[in-house]
Short mmCIF file of C-alpha atoms in Angstrom, two decimals:
data_model
loop_
_atom_site.label_atom_id
_atom_site.label_comp_id
_atom_site.label_asym_id
_atom_site.label_seq_id
_atom_site.Cartn_x
_atom_site.Cartn_y
_atom_site.Cartn_z
CA MET A 1 -22.11 -11.07 -5.91
CA SER A 2 -18.80 -9.38 -5.13
CA TYR A 3 -16.21 -10.98 -2.86
CA ALA A 4 -16.68 -8.03 -0.48
CA ARG A 5 -20.34 -8.96 0.03
CA GLN A 6 -19.61 -12.68 0.31
CA LEU A 7 -16.96 -12.05 2.96
CA LEU A 8 -19.30 -9.80 4.94
CA ASP A 9 -22.07 -12.42 4.73
CA THR A 10 -19.73 -15.09 6.16
CA TYR A 11 -18.09 -12.87 8.82
CA PRO A 12 -18.28 -14.70 12.18
CA GLY A 13 -19.26 -11.61 14.23
CA ASN A 14 -21.57 -8.63 13.75
CA VAL A 15 -20.74 -6.18 10.98
CA ASN A 16 -20.70 -2.52 11.97
CA ALA A 17 -23.14 -1.21 9.32
CA ASP A 18 -25.67 -2.46 6.76
CA ALA A 19 -23.87 -5.16 4.75
CA GLY A 20 -25.16 -3.81 1.44
CA VAL A 21 -23.86 -0.30 2.10
CA LEU A 22 -20.54 -1.66 3.40
CA ALA A 23 -20.02 -3.93 0.40
CA ALA A 24 -20.88 -1.12 -2.03
CA THR A 25 -18.32 1.10 -0.31
CA LEU A 26 -15.61 -1.58 -0.37
CA ASP A 27 -16.22 -2.19 -4.08
CA ALA A 28 -16.18 1.55 -4.84
CA LEU A 29 -12.92 2.03 -2.90
CA SER A 30 -11.27 -0.87 -4.66
CA ASP A 31 -12.42 0.32 -8.09
CA CYS A 32 -11.36 3.91 -7.41
CA ALA A 33 -7.88 2.91 -6.23
CA GLN A 34 -7.39 0.93 -9.42
CA ALA A 35 -8.92 3.53 -11.76
CA CYS A 36 -6.73 6.32 -10.32
CA ALA A 37 -3.53 4.24 -10.69
CA ALA A 38 -4.45 3.57 -14.32
CA ASP A 39 -5.43 7.19 -15.01
CA ALA A 40 -2.17 8.55 -13.58
CA ASP A 41 -0.38 6.25 -16.01
CA ALA A 42 -2.60 7.24 -18.97
CA ASP A 43 -1.92 10.91 -18.16
CA LEU A 44 1.82 10.16 -18.28
CA SER A 45 1.39 9.02 -21.90
CA GLU A 46 -0.30 12.21 -23.13
CA GLN A 47 1.48 14.84 -25.21
CA ASN A 48 0.64 17.89 -23.09
CA LEU A 49 2.27 16.44 -19.99
CA ALA A 50 2.77 19.77 -18.24
CA GLU A 51 -1.00 20.31 -18.09
CA MET A 52 -1.54 16.85 -16.58
CA VAL A 53 0.82 17.17 -13.59
CA ARG A 54 -1.90 18.12 -11.10
CA CYS A 55 -4.11 15.27 -12.33
CA ILE A 56 -1.25 12.75 -11.96
CA ARG A 57 -0.48 13.97 -8.46
CA LEU A 58 -4.09 13.81 -7.28
CA CYS A 59 -4.63 10.37 -8.84
CA LEU A 60 -1.59 9.04 -6.94
CA ASP A 61 -2.96 10.54 -3.72
CA CYS A 62 -6.38 9.06 -4.39
CA THR A 63 -4.96 5.57 -4.95
CA ASP A 64 -3.05 5.80 -1.66
CA VAL A 65 -5.99 7.07 0.38
CA CYS A 66 -8.57 4.67 -1.14
CA THR A 67 -6.23 1.70 -0.57
CA ALA A 68 -5.78 2.60 3.11
CA THR A 69 -9.51 3.24 3.59
CA LEU A 70 -10.29 -0.10 1.93
CA GLY A 71 -8.03 -1.87 4.42
CA VAL A 72 -9.51 -0.14 7.46
CA VAL A 73 -13.16 -0.46 6.36
CA SER A 74 -12.59 -4.15 5.53
CA ARG A 75 -11.83 -4.81 9.19
CA GLN A 76 -14.99 -5.50 11.18
CA THR A 77 -13.29 -6.90 14.28
CA ASP A 78 -13.08 -4.34 17.12
CA TYR A 79 -14.47 -1.49 15.01
CA ASP A 80 -13.15 1.89 16.17
CA PRO A 81 -15.15 4.92 14.93
CA ALA A 82 -12.35 7.23 16.12
CA ILE A 83 -10.26 5.89 13.23
CA THR A 84 -12.84 5.05 10.58
CA ARG A 85 -14.79 8.31 10.59
CA PRO A 86 -11.91 10.80 10.05
CA LEU A 87 -10.40 8.44 7.47
CA LEU A 88 -13.69 8.27 5.54
CA GLU A 89 -13.82 12.08 5.69
CA ALA A 90 -10.28 12.30 4.32
CA CYS A 91 -11.26 9.86 1.59
CA VAL A 92 -14.32 11.93 0.65
CA ALA A 93 -12.11 15.03 0.37
CA THR A 94 -9.52 13.21 -1.74
CA CYS A 95 -12.08 11.70 -4.14
CA LYS A 96 -13.69 15.16 -4.45
CA SER A 97 -10.40 16.91 -5.35
CA CYS A 98 -9.34 14.15 -7.73
CA GLY A 99 -12.79 13.89 -9.36
CA ASP A 100 -12.91 17.66 -9.89
CA GLU A 101 -9.50 17.65 -11.56
CA CYS A 102 -10.38 14.67 -13.77
CA ALA A 103 -13.60 16.48 -14.76
CA ARG A 104 -11.50 19.35 -16.14
CA HIS A 105 -9.75 16.94 -18.51
CA ALA A 106 -12.78 14.73 -19.29
CA PRO A 107 -13.87 16.69 -22.41
CA ARG A 108 -10.49 15.95 -23.98
CA TYR A 109 -9.48 12.60 -22.51
CA GLU A 110 -11.87 9.71 -22.17
CA HIS A 111 -9.65 8.04 -19.53
CA CYS A 112 -10.13 11.05 -17.26
CA ARG A 113 -13.89 10.81 -17.77
CA VAL A 114 -13.83 7.16 -16.66
CA CYS A 115 -11.64 8.03 -13.66
CA GLU A 116 -13.93 10.92 -12.71
CA GLN A 117 -16.85 8.47 -12.56
CA ALA A 118 -14.91 6.13 -10.25
CA CYS A 119 -14.01 9.08 -7.97
CA ARG A 120 -17.58 10.43 -7.83
CA ARG A 121 -19.00 6.99 -7.06
CA CYS A 122 -16.42 6.42 -4.32
CA GLU A 123 -16.98 9.86 -2.78
CA GLN A 124 -20.73 9.16 -2.68
CA ALA A 125 -20.27 5.66 -1.22
CA CYS A 126 -18.02 6.97 1.57
CA ARG A 127 -20.56 9.70 2.38
CA GLU A 128 -23.32 7.08 2.61
CA LEU A 129 -21.24 4.88 4.88
CA LEU A 130 -20.52 7.88 7.12
CA GLY A 131 -24.28 8.41 7.30
CA VAL A 132 -25.18 4.91 8.42
CA GLN A 133 -22.15 3.69 10.36
CA ARG A 134 -22.61 3.47 14.08
CA MET B 1 20.82 12.81 7.00
CA SER B 2 17.72 10.82 6.03
CA TYR B 3 16.73 10.30 2.41
CA ALA B 4 13.53 12.24 3.15
CA ARG B 5 15.57 15.34 4.02
CA GLN B 6 17.96 14.89 1.08
CA LEU B 7 15.05 14.60 -1.35
CA LEU B 8 13.39 17.71 0.08
CA ASP B 9 16.67 19.64 -0.15
CA THR B 10 16.99 18.73 -3.86
CA TYR B 11 13.32 19.25 -4.78
CA PRO B 12 13.17 21.53 -7.85
CA GLY B 13 10.24 23.66 -6.58
CA ASN B 14 9.20 25.17 -3.26
CA VAL B 15 8.33 22.81 -0.44
CA ASN B 16 5.03 23.48 1.35
CA ALA B 17 6.38 23.63 4.93
CA ASP B 18 9.65 23.88 6.84
CA ALA B 19 11.92 21.14 5.40
CA GLY B 20 13.05 20.01 8.85
CA VAL B 21 9.49 19.52 10.10
CA LEU B 22 8.47 17.81 6.87
CA ALA B 23 11.43 15.43 6.91
CA ALA B 24 10.84 14.57 10.57
CA THR B 25 7.21 13.76 9.76
CA LEU B 26 8.12 11.62 6.76
CA ASP B 27 10.64 9.68 8.83
CA ALA B 28 8.15 9.23 11.68
CA LEU B 29 5.42 7.99 9.28
CA SER B 30 7.78 5.54 7.63
CA ASP B 31 9.02 4.23 10.99
CA CYS B 32 5.51 3.92 12.39
CA ALA B 33 4.18 2.01 9.37
CA GLN B 34 7.01 -0.48 9.74
CA ALA B 35 6.83 -0.77 13.53
CA CYS B 36 3.08 -1.45 13.43
CA ALA B 37 3.45 -4.15 10.76
CA ALA B 38 6.12 -5.82 12.90
CA ASP B 39 4.13 -5.45 16.12
CA ALA B 40 0.98 -6.98 14.59
CA ASP B 41 3.15 -9.96 13.67
CA ALA B 42 4.77 -10.17 17.12
CA ASP B 43 1.29 -10.09 18.69
CA LEU B 44 0.32 -13.03 16.47
CA SER B 45 3.12 -15.05 18.08
CA GLU B 46 2.00 -14.50 21.67
CA GLN B 47 0.25 -17.17 23.75
CA ASN B 48 -2.74 -15.09 24.87
CA LEU B 49 -3.84 -14.36 21.32
CA ALA B 50 -7.45 -13.53 22.20
CA GLU B 51 -6.30 -10.56 24.29
CA MET B 52 -4.17 -9.24 21.42
CA VAL B 53 -6.87 -9.08 18.73
CA ARG B 54 -7.63 -5.39 19.19
CA CYS B 55 -3.90 -4.55 19.14
CA ILE B 56 -3.40 -6.54 15.93
CA ARG B 57 -6.35 -4.85 14.27
CA LEU B 58 -5.24 -1.32 15.21
CA CYS B 59 -1.63 -2.00 14.18
CA LEU B 60 -2.85 -3.11 10.73
CA ASP B 61 -4.96 0.06 10.46
CA CYS B 62 -2.02 2.19 11.56
CA THR B 63 0.29 0.68 8.93
CA ASP B 64 -2.31 1.36 6.22
CA VAL B 65 -2.99 4.95 7.27
CA CYS B 66 0.68 5.88 7.85
CA THR B 67 1.67 4.41 4.46
CA ALA B 68 -0.99 6.47 2.67
CA THR B 69 -0.10 9.62 4.60
CA LEU B 70 3.57 9.08 3.80
CA GLY B 71 2.73 8.93 0.08
CA VAL B 72 0.59 12.07 0.13
CA VAL B 73 2.94 14.13 2.33
CA SER B 74 5.92 13.07 0.16
CA ARG B 75 4.33 14.86 -2.80
CA GLN B 76 5.24 18.55 -2.89
CA THR B 77 4.07 19.23 -6.43
CA ASP B 78 0.66 20.97 -6.55
CA TYR B 79 0.12 20.72 -2.80
CA ASP B 80 -3.60 20.52 -1.94
CA PRO B 81 -4.43 21.28 1.73
CA ALA B 82 -8.00 19.97 1.16
CA ILE B 83 -6.45 16.49 0.99
CA THR B 84 -3.42 16.73 3.26
CA ARG B 85 -5.08 18.27 6.31
CA PRO B 86 -7.93 15.77 6.84
CA LEU B 87 -5.55 12.92 6.11
CA LEU B 88 -3.07 14.17 8.72
CA GLU B 89 -5.99 14.44 11.17
CA ALA B 90 -7.03 10.85 10.41
CA CYS B 91 -3.41 9.79 10.91
CA VAL B 92 -3.22 11.56 14.28
CA ALA B 93 -6.40 9.74 15.38
CA THR B 94 -5.11 6.37 14.19
CA CYS B 95 -1.70 6.74 15.87
CA LYS B 96 -3.50 7.83 19.07
CA SER B 97 -5.81 4.77 19.15
CA CYS B 98 -3.02 2.38 18.25
CA GLY B 99 -0.55 3.94 20.70
CA ASP B 100 -3.12 3.76 23.52
CA GLU B 101 -3.77 0.08 22.84
CA CYS B 102 -0.05 -0.73 22.63
CA ALA B 103 0.43 1.11 25.94
CA ARG B 104 -1.99 -1.31 27.61
CA HIS B 105 0.25 -4.23 26.59
CA ALA B 106 3.60 -2.48 27.09
CA PRO B 107 4.09 -3.63 30.72
CA ARG B 108 3.96 -7.24 29.52
CA TYR B 109 5.35 -7.12 25.99
CA GLU B 110 8.43 -5.13 25.08
CA HIS B 111 7.47 -5.16 21.37
CA CYS B 112 4.28 -3.25 22.22
CA ARG B 113 6.33 -0.70 24.18
CA VAL B 114 8.55 -0.11 21.14
CA CYS B 115 5.51 0.19 18.88
CA GLU B 116 3.82 2.60 21.29
CA GLN B 117 6.88 4.86 21.04
CA ALA B 118 6.71 4.83 17.24
CA CYS B 119 2.98 5.69 17.35
CA ARG B 120 3.42 8.52 19.88
CA ARG B 121 6.29 10.04 17.88
CA CYS B 122 4.28 9.83 14.65
CA GLU B 123 1.17 11.32 16.23
CA GLN B 124 3.26 14.22 17.54
CA ALA B 125 5.01 14.74 14.20
CA CYS B 126 1.70 14.87 12.31
CA ARG B 127 0.33 17.39 14.83
CA GLU B 128 3.40 19.58 14.34
CA LEU B 129 3.09 19.43 10.56
CA LEU B 130 -0.59 20.37 10.83
CA GLY B 131 0.52 23.37 12.92
CA VAL B 132 3.04 24.73 10.42
CA GLN B 133 1.71 23.65 7.02
CA ARG B 134 0.21 26.37 4.93
CA MET C 1 -17.62 -3.43 -18.03
CA SER C 2 -15.05 -2.97 -15.25
CA TYR C 3 -13.12 0.28 -14.81
CA ALA C 4 -9.94 -1.68 -15.54
CA ARG C 5 -11.20 -2.56 -19.03
CA GLN C 6 -12.55 0.94 -19.67
CA LEU C 7 -9.21 2.49 -18.72
CA LEU C 8 -7.32 0.08 -20.96
CA ASP C 9 -9.68 0.84 -23.86
CA THR C 10 -9.04 4.57 -23.49
CA TYR C 11 -5.27 4.34 -22.88
CA PRO C 12 -3.52 6.74 -25.30
CA GLY C 13 -0.69 4.33 -26.24
CA ASN C 14 -0.41 0.63 -26.99
CA VAL C 15 -1.15 -1.81 -24.19
CA ASN C 16 1.45 -4.53 -23.59
CA ALA C 17 -0.88 -7.56 -23.78
CA ASP C 18 -4.40 -8.51 -24.87
CA ALA C 19 -6.75 -6.01 -23.18
CA GLY C 20 -9.19 -8.73 -22.12
CA VAL C 21 -6.49 -10.78 -20.38
CA LEU C 22 -4.99 -7.67 -18.78
CA ALA C 23 -8.35 -6.42 -17.48
CA ALA C 24 -9.22 -9.87 -16.11
CA THR C 25 -5.89 -9.93 -14.26
CA LEU C 26 -6.33 -6.44 -12.85
CA ASP C 27 -9.83 -7.31 -11.61
CA ALA C 28 -8.59 -10.59 -10.08
CA LEU C 29 -5.69 -8.82 -8.32
CA SER C 30 -7.97 -6.14 -6.93
CA ASP C 31 -10.55 -8.71 -5.74
CA CYS C 32 -7.89 -10.93 -4.18
CA ALA C 33 -6.24 -8.06 -2.27
CA GLN C 34 -9.62 -7.13 -0.80
CA ALA C 35 -10.74 -10.71 -0.07
CA CYS C 36 -7.49 -11.51 1.76
CA ALA C 37 -7.73 -8.35 3.91
CA ALA C 38 -11.30 -9.31 4.85
CA ASP C 39 -10.41 -12.95 5.47
CA ALA C 40 -7.49 -12.08 7.77
CA ASP C 41 -9.97 -10.04 9.79
CA ALA C 42 -12.61 -12.80 9.81
CA ASP C 43 -9.94 -15.24 11.01
CA LEU C 44 -9.15 -12.83 13.87
CA SER C 45 -12.77 -13.18 15.04
CA GLU C 46 -12.75 -16.99 15.25
CA GLN C 47 -12.57 -18.88 18.53
CA ASN C 48 -9.65 -21.17 17.66
CA LEU C 49 -7.31 -18.28 16.96
CA ALA C 50 -4.10 -20.26 17.43
CA GLU C 51 -4.99 -22.49 14.48
CA MET C 52 -5.64 -19.47 12.26
CA VAL C 53 -2.28 -17.71 12.71
CA ARG C 54 -0.72 -19.08 9.52
CA CYS C 55 -3.86 -18.18 7.53
CA ILE C 56 -3.82 -14.60 8.90
CA ARG C 57 -0.15 -14.21 8.08
CA LEU C 58 -0.50 -15.48 4.51
CA CYS C 59 -3.62 -13.38 3.89
CA LEU C 60 -1.72 -10.25 4.95
CA ASP C 61 1.15 -11.21 2.64
CA CYS C 62 -1.27 -11.85 -0.21
CA THR C 63 -2.94 -8.44 0.19
CA ASP C 64 0.47 -6.74 0.11
CA VAL C 65 1.73 -8.62 -2.95
CA CYS C 66 -1.52 -8.35 -4.94
CA THR C 67 -1.73 -4.61 -4.23
CA ALA C 68 1.82 -4.05 -5.50
CA THR C 69 1.26 -6.25 -8.55
CA LEU C 70 -1.96 -4.38 -9.31
CA GLY C 71 -0.06 -1.10 -9.29
CA VAL C 72 2.74 -2.34 -11.55
CA VAL C 73 0.46 -4.18 -14.02
CA SER C 74 -1.83 -1.11 -14.21
CA ARG C 75 1.05 0.88 -15.68
CA GLN C 76 1.26 0.48 -19.46
CA THR C 77 3.64 3.37 -20.07
CA ASP C 78 7.25 2.21 -20.64
CA TYR C 79 6.48 -1.42 -19.84
CA ASP C 80 9.52 -3.22 -18.37
CA PRO C 81 9.31 -7.06 -18.44
CA ALA C 82 12.34 -7.24 -16.13
CA ILE C 83 10.06 -5.96 -13.36
CA THR C 84 6.65 -7.30 -14.32
CA ARG C 85 7.59 -10.94 -14.91
CA PRO C 86 9.33 -11.73 -11.60
CA LEU C 87 6.63 -9.82 -9.74
CA LEU C 88 3.87 -11.85 -11.44
CA GLU C 89 5.81 -15.00 -10.52
CA ALA C 90 6.01 -13.86 -6.88
CA CYS C 91 2.29 -13.13 -6.99
CA VAL C 92 1.52 -16.61 -8.37
CA ALA C 93 3.55 -18.16 -5.52
CA THR C 94 1.83 -16.01 -2.88
CA CYS C 95 -1.69 -16.73 -4.15
CA LYS C 96 -0.80 -20.44 -4.27
CA SER C 97 0.43 -20.56 -0.64
CA CYS C 98 -2.47 -18.47 0.62
CA GLY C 99 -5.07 -20.41 -1.39
CA ASP C 100 -3.69 -23.72 -0.10
CA GLU C 101 -3.90 -22.54 3.49
CA CYS C 102 -7.43 -21.17 3.05
CA ALA C 103 -8.43 -24.52 1.50
CA ARG C 104 -7.41 -26.27 4.74
CA HIS C 105 -9.93 -24.12 6.67
CA ALA C 106 -12.65 -24.02 3.99
CA PRO C 107 -14.56 -27.08 5.29
CA ARG C 108 -15.04 -25.29 8.60
CA TYR C 109 -15.14 -21.60 7.67
CA GLU C 110 -17.12 -20.29 4.72
CA HIS C 111 -15.05 -17.06 4.66
CA CYS C 112 -11.92 -19.10 3.99
CA ARG C 113 -13.70 -20.87 1.14
CA VAL C 114 -14.57 -17.52 -0.45
CA CYS C 115 -10.99 -16.29 0.01
CA GLU C 116 -9.59 -19.50 -1.47
CA GLN C 117 -11.66 -18.87 -4.61
CA ALA C 118 -10.29 -15.32 -4.92
CA CYS C 119 -6.70 -16.63 -4.51
CA ARG C 120 -7.14 -19.45 -7.07
CA ARG C 121 -8.68 -17.09 -9.61
CA CYS C 122 -5.88 -14.55 -9.11
CA GLU C 123 -3.16 -17.20 -9.35
CA GLN C 124 -4.68 -18.43 -12.62
CA ALA C 125 -5.06 -14.90 -14.03
CA CYS C 126 -1.40 -14.06 -13.27
CA ARG C 127 -0.29 -17.30 -14.93
CA GLU C 128 -2.31 -16.43 -18.04
CA LEU C 129 -0.86 -12.94 -18.20
CA LEU C 130 2.66 -14.39 -17.88
CA GLY C 131 1.80 -16.62 -20.83
CA VAL C 132 0.69 -13.85 -23.17
CA GLN C 133 2.68 -10.80 -22.09
CA ARG C 134 5.44 -9.74 -24.40
CA MET D 1 18.91 1.68 16.94
CA SER D 2 16.12 1.53 14.34
CA TYR D 3 12.59 0.42 15.24
CA ALA D 4 13.08 -2.53 12.87
CA ARG D 5 15.97 -3.82 14.96
CA GLN D 6 14.20 -3.14 18.27
CA LEU D 7 11.11 -5.04 17.10
CA LEU D 8 13.22 -7.98 15.94
CA ASP D 9 15.07 -8.03 19.27
CA THR D 10 11.76 -8.22 21.17
CA TYR D 11 10.04 -10.71 18.84
CA PRO D 12 8.62 -13.57 20.97
CA GLY D 13 9.70 -16.37 18.58
CA ASN D 14 12.75 -17.14 16.49
CA VAL D 15 13.58 -14.79 13.64
CA ASN D 16 14.23 -16.43 10.26
CA ALA D 17 17.64 -14.84 9.53
CA ASP D 18 20.40 -12.88 11.26
CA ALA D 19 18.68 -9.95 13.03
CA GLY D 20 21.29 -7.46 11.82
CA VAL D 21 20.86 -8.43 8.17
CA LEU D 22 17.07 -8.48 8.51
CA ALA D 23 16.93 -5.06 10.17
CA ALA D 24 19.26 -3.58 7.55
CA THR D 25 17.00 -4.92 4.81
CA LEU D 26 13.84 -3.60 6.46
CA ASP D 27 15.42 -0.15 6.85
CA ALA D 28 16.64 -0.17 3.24
CA LEU D 29 13.19 -1.21 1.93
CA SER D 30 11.47 1.48 3.96
CA ASP D 31 13.95 4.17 2.84
CA CYS D 32 13.75 3.10 -0.81
CA ALA D 33 9.93 3.14 -0.87
CA GLN D 34 9.96 6.68 0.50
CA ALA D 35 12.82 7.94 -1.70
CA CYS D 36 11.14 6.63 -4.87
CA ALA D 37 7.81 8.26 -4.00
CA ALA D 38 9.60 11.57 -3.44
CA ASP D 39 11.71 11.23 -6.60
CA ALA D 40 8.66 10.51 -8.79
CA ASP D 41 7.20 13.74 -7.44
CA ALA D 42 10.42 15.72 -7.97
CA ASP D 43 10.56 14.42 -11.57
CA LEU D 44 7.00 15.71 -12.07
CA SER D 45 8.25 19.22 -11.24
CA GLU D 46 11.04 19.27 -13.81
CA GLN D 47 10.82 21.21 -17.09
CA ASN D 48 11.73 18.39 -19.46
CA LEU D 49 8.86 16.18 -18.30
CA ALA D 50 8.76 14.01 -21.43
CA GLU D 51 12.29 12.74 -20.69
CA MET D 52 11.32 11.86 -17.11
CA VAL D 53 8.33 9.62 -17.86
CA ARG D 54 10.26 6.35 -17.62
CA CYS D 55 11.87 7.46 -14.34
CA ILE D 56 8.48 8.39 -12.87
CA ARG D 57 6.98 5.06 -13.88
CA LEU D 58 9.83 3.01 -12.45
CA CYS D 59 9.89 5.02 -9.21
CA LEU D 60 6.16 4.32 -8.73
CA ASP D 61 6.77 0.61 -9.37
CA CYS D 62 9.69 0.60 -6.93
CA THR D 63 7.62 2.21 -4.17
CA ASP D 64 4.89 -0.41 -4.67
CA VAL D 65 7.25 -3.38 -4.70
CA CYS D 66 9.42 -2.19 -1.77
CA THR D 67 6.31 -1.50 0.34
CA ALA D 68 4.96 -5.02 -0.28
CA THR D 69 8.35 -6.60 0.37
CA LEU D 70 8.68 -4.60 3.59
CA GLY D 71 5.34 -5.99 4.79
CA VAL D 72 6.19 -9.59 3.95
CA VAL D 73 9.76 -9.48 5.33
CA SER D 74 8.50 -7.80 8.53
CA ARG D 75 6.46 -10.91 9.29
CA GLN D 76 8.50 -13.52 11.15
CA THR D 77 5.57 -15.71 12.24
CA ASP D 78 5.17 -18.82 10.07
CA TYR D 79 7.88 -17.78 7.62
CA ASP D 80 7.24 -19.18 4.13
CA PRO D 81 10.29 -19.14 1.80
CA ALA D 82 7.99 -19.97 -1.15
CA ILE D 83 6.68 -16.41 -0.87
CA THR D 84 9.63 -14.46 0.48
CA ARG D 85 12.28 -15.64 -1.97
CA PRO D 86 10.53 -14.83 -5.28
CA LEU D 87 9.35 -11.52 -3.83
CA LEU D 88 12.90 -10.57 -2.81
CA GLU D 89 14.01 -11.51 -6.33
CA ALA D 90 11.30 -9.29 -7.83
CA CYS D 91 12.41 -6.50 -5.50
CA VAL D 92 16.05 -6.88 -6.55
CA ALA D 93 14.97 -6.61 -10.22
CA THR D 94 12.80 -3.56 -9.55
CA CYS D 95 15.49 -1.71 -7.57
CA LYS D 96 17.99 -2.55 -10.34
CA SER D 97 15.78 -1.14 -13.14
CA CYS D 98 14.84 1.93 -11.13
CA GLY D 99 18.40 2.56 -9.95
CA ASP D 100 19.72 2.29 -13.53
CA GLU D 101 17.16 4.81 -14.79
CA CYS D 102 17.85 7.22 -11.91
CA ALA D 103 21.57 6.92 -12.69
CA ARG D 104 20.91 8.22 -16.23
CA HIS D 105 19.44 11.42 -14.75
CA ALA D 106 21.81 11.75 -11.79
CA PRO D 107 24.35 13.99 -13.60
CA ARG D 108 21.57 16.55 -14.16
CA TYR D 109 19.27 16.10 -11.18
CA GLU D 110 20.54 15.71 -7.65
CA HIS D 111 17.21 14.16 -6.52
CA CYS D 112 17.76 11.29 -8.96
CA ARG D 113 21.26 10.78 -7.57
CA VAL D 114 19.86 10.48 -4.05
CA CYS D 115 17.15 8.08 -5.24
CA GLU D 116 19.70 5.99 -7.13
CA GLN D 117 21.63 5.54 -3.88
CA ALA D 118 18.49 4.36 -2.06
CA CYS D 119 17.75 1.87 -4.88
CA ARG D 120 21.30 0.50 -4.99
CA ARG D 121 21.41 0.07 -1.22
CA CYS D 122 18.03 -1.69 -1.22
CA GLU D 123 18.99 -3.96 -4.10
CA GLN D 124 22.15 -4.94 -2.24
CA ALA D 125 20.31 -5.51 1.05
CA CYS D 126 17.73 -7.79 -0.61
CA ARG D 127 20.52 -9.77 -2.27
CA GLU D 128 22.24 -10.22 1.09
CA LEU D 129 19.02 -11.36 2.75
CA LEU D 130 18.47 -13.86 -0.08
CA GLY D 131 21.97 -15.15 0.63
CA VAL D 132 21.47 -15.77 4.35
CA GLN D 133 17.76 -16.52 4.74
CA ARG D 134 16.89 -20.09 5.48
#
């Protein structure tokens, strides 16, 4: 069981959504932030650097946005939908743009294929949380 | 002149909005991230801690969201409005919630008054950038 | 297999340490950053808030330091031991202080026990990476 | 007067070093994090990308480390030198490596000259804080 789920199960108050959906989202955000940081770096080591610039840029954006969303979604105390919902929407949009760009490079670079998977899973998890969160 | 403005003025490509508005937003985001981190900590040192919990939580959120927005807005290369616009909207909402909560404590705590000013200025700067950015 | 390991296995250059040790460290850093953010928030929901202030503070520090270390260690391109080594040492020290403080609260709060485990595992992983990294 | 200084002046407890030195360090860390993010992006827009890879990598590291150090140094409550000192040392090392690399490109690229200045100033500020902090 992930730390995210264990922390939700021991949280002293009420959590603001189904704990399983929340934990899956936290894990997907954490994985996506890390995968995008690693993919930006792998892109920087490729020969055809000029073609990878957009992918590097979007991966850096995606790490930044997923890290912030992870922090905000981790906080159950005094949940404020006015913050969480637009941030989840921004995160969906970022994972979508980054995943689409990684998909363009996936046939050639396996690291972009792995990163695309992390982005798609995170986009889906954020959409599901948006669907269930009060 | 701030580093933000100097970096924009020496950027090798075209910047995606008026450099003055962009630099003002970058400075406001950077200031707000720092002010909120410091205010969360000042709140933690107050006697009536239970009343400050919501302020601490929102300040932590605001630091996270402003830091991510700062990273994304700093990147001029391959600008993607599908990412920047919803993120700026999430940042406006976060600065609004955090500024409103700090305002409630401002009559009693000077550090919350300072933080409220940083949040209001950042909210306004993000709104202006949303207005002019292509 | 974690994304961290998959990204290392598809990295186009040479990685700067054993891939298994590196991936274990990246996963531990990512887990610890998330656990500490969640534990700081759980602490904020406890009744005896005044006794939890040091734990909240150290958890926030630990999230910040683990997130930065995760970013730096993720980057294999142009590895620079002059940066990575002192940062891993700072991360060991932070996980140690935070884990020790969580241990003090673990008998009473299950969430601090979970967070202590994440800190201990991350401290150990960073020590191992320091031992093997060139 | 910067927000950093205003927040220190309204902090409800004792600050752990001279407020002027602390505020100067916080401002330098915040500026350096932002300058390095912008310089990494400017590098990505240059023609001779292959020569800029090391600079991009170090700028990303420097943003990560300065952001974490900013968070930790911002927190005055329950100051723990066991965390702050090694982190400041890691930050000095990171600013040094990044500043040296930016200096190599400064004759050709004005944005690297600006970023070098931010790194040098931040390195110096962290050294001064290490010298005076209890």
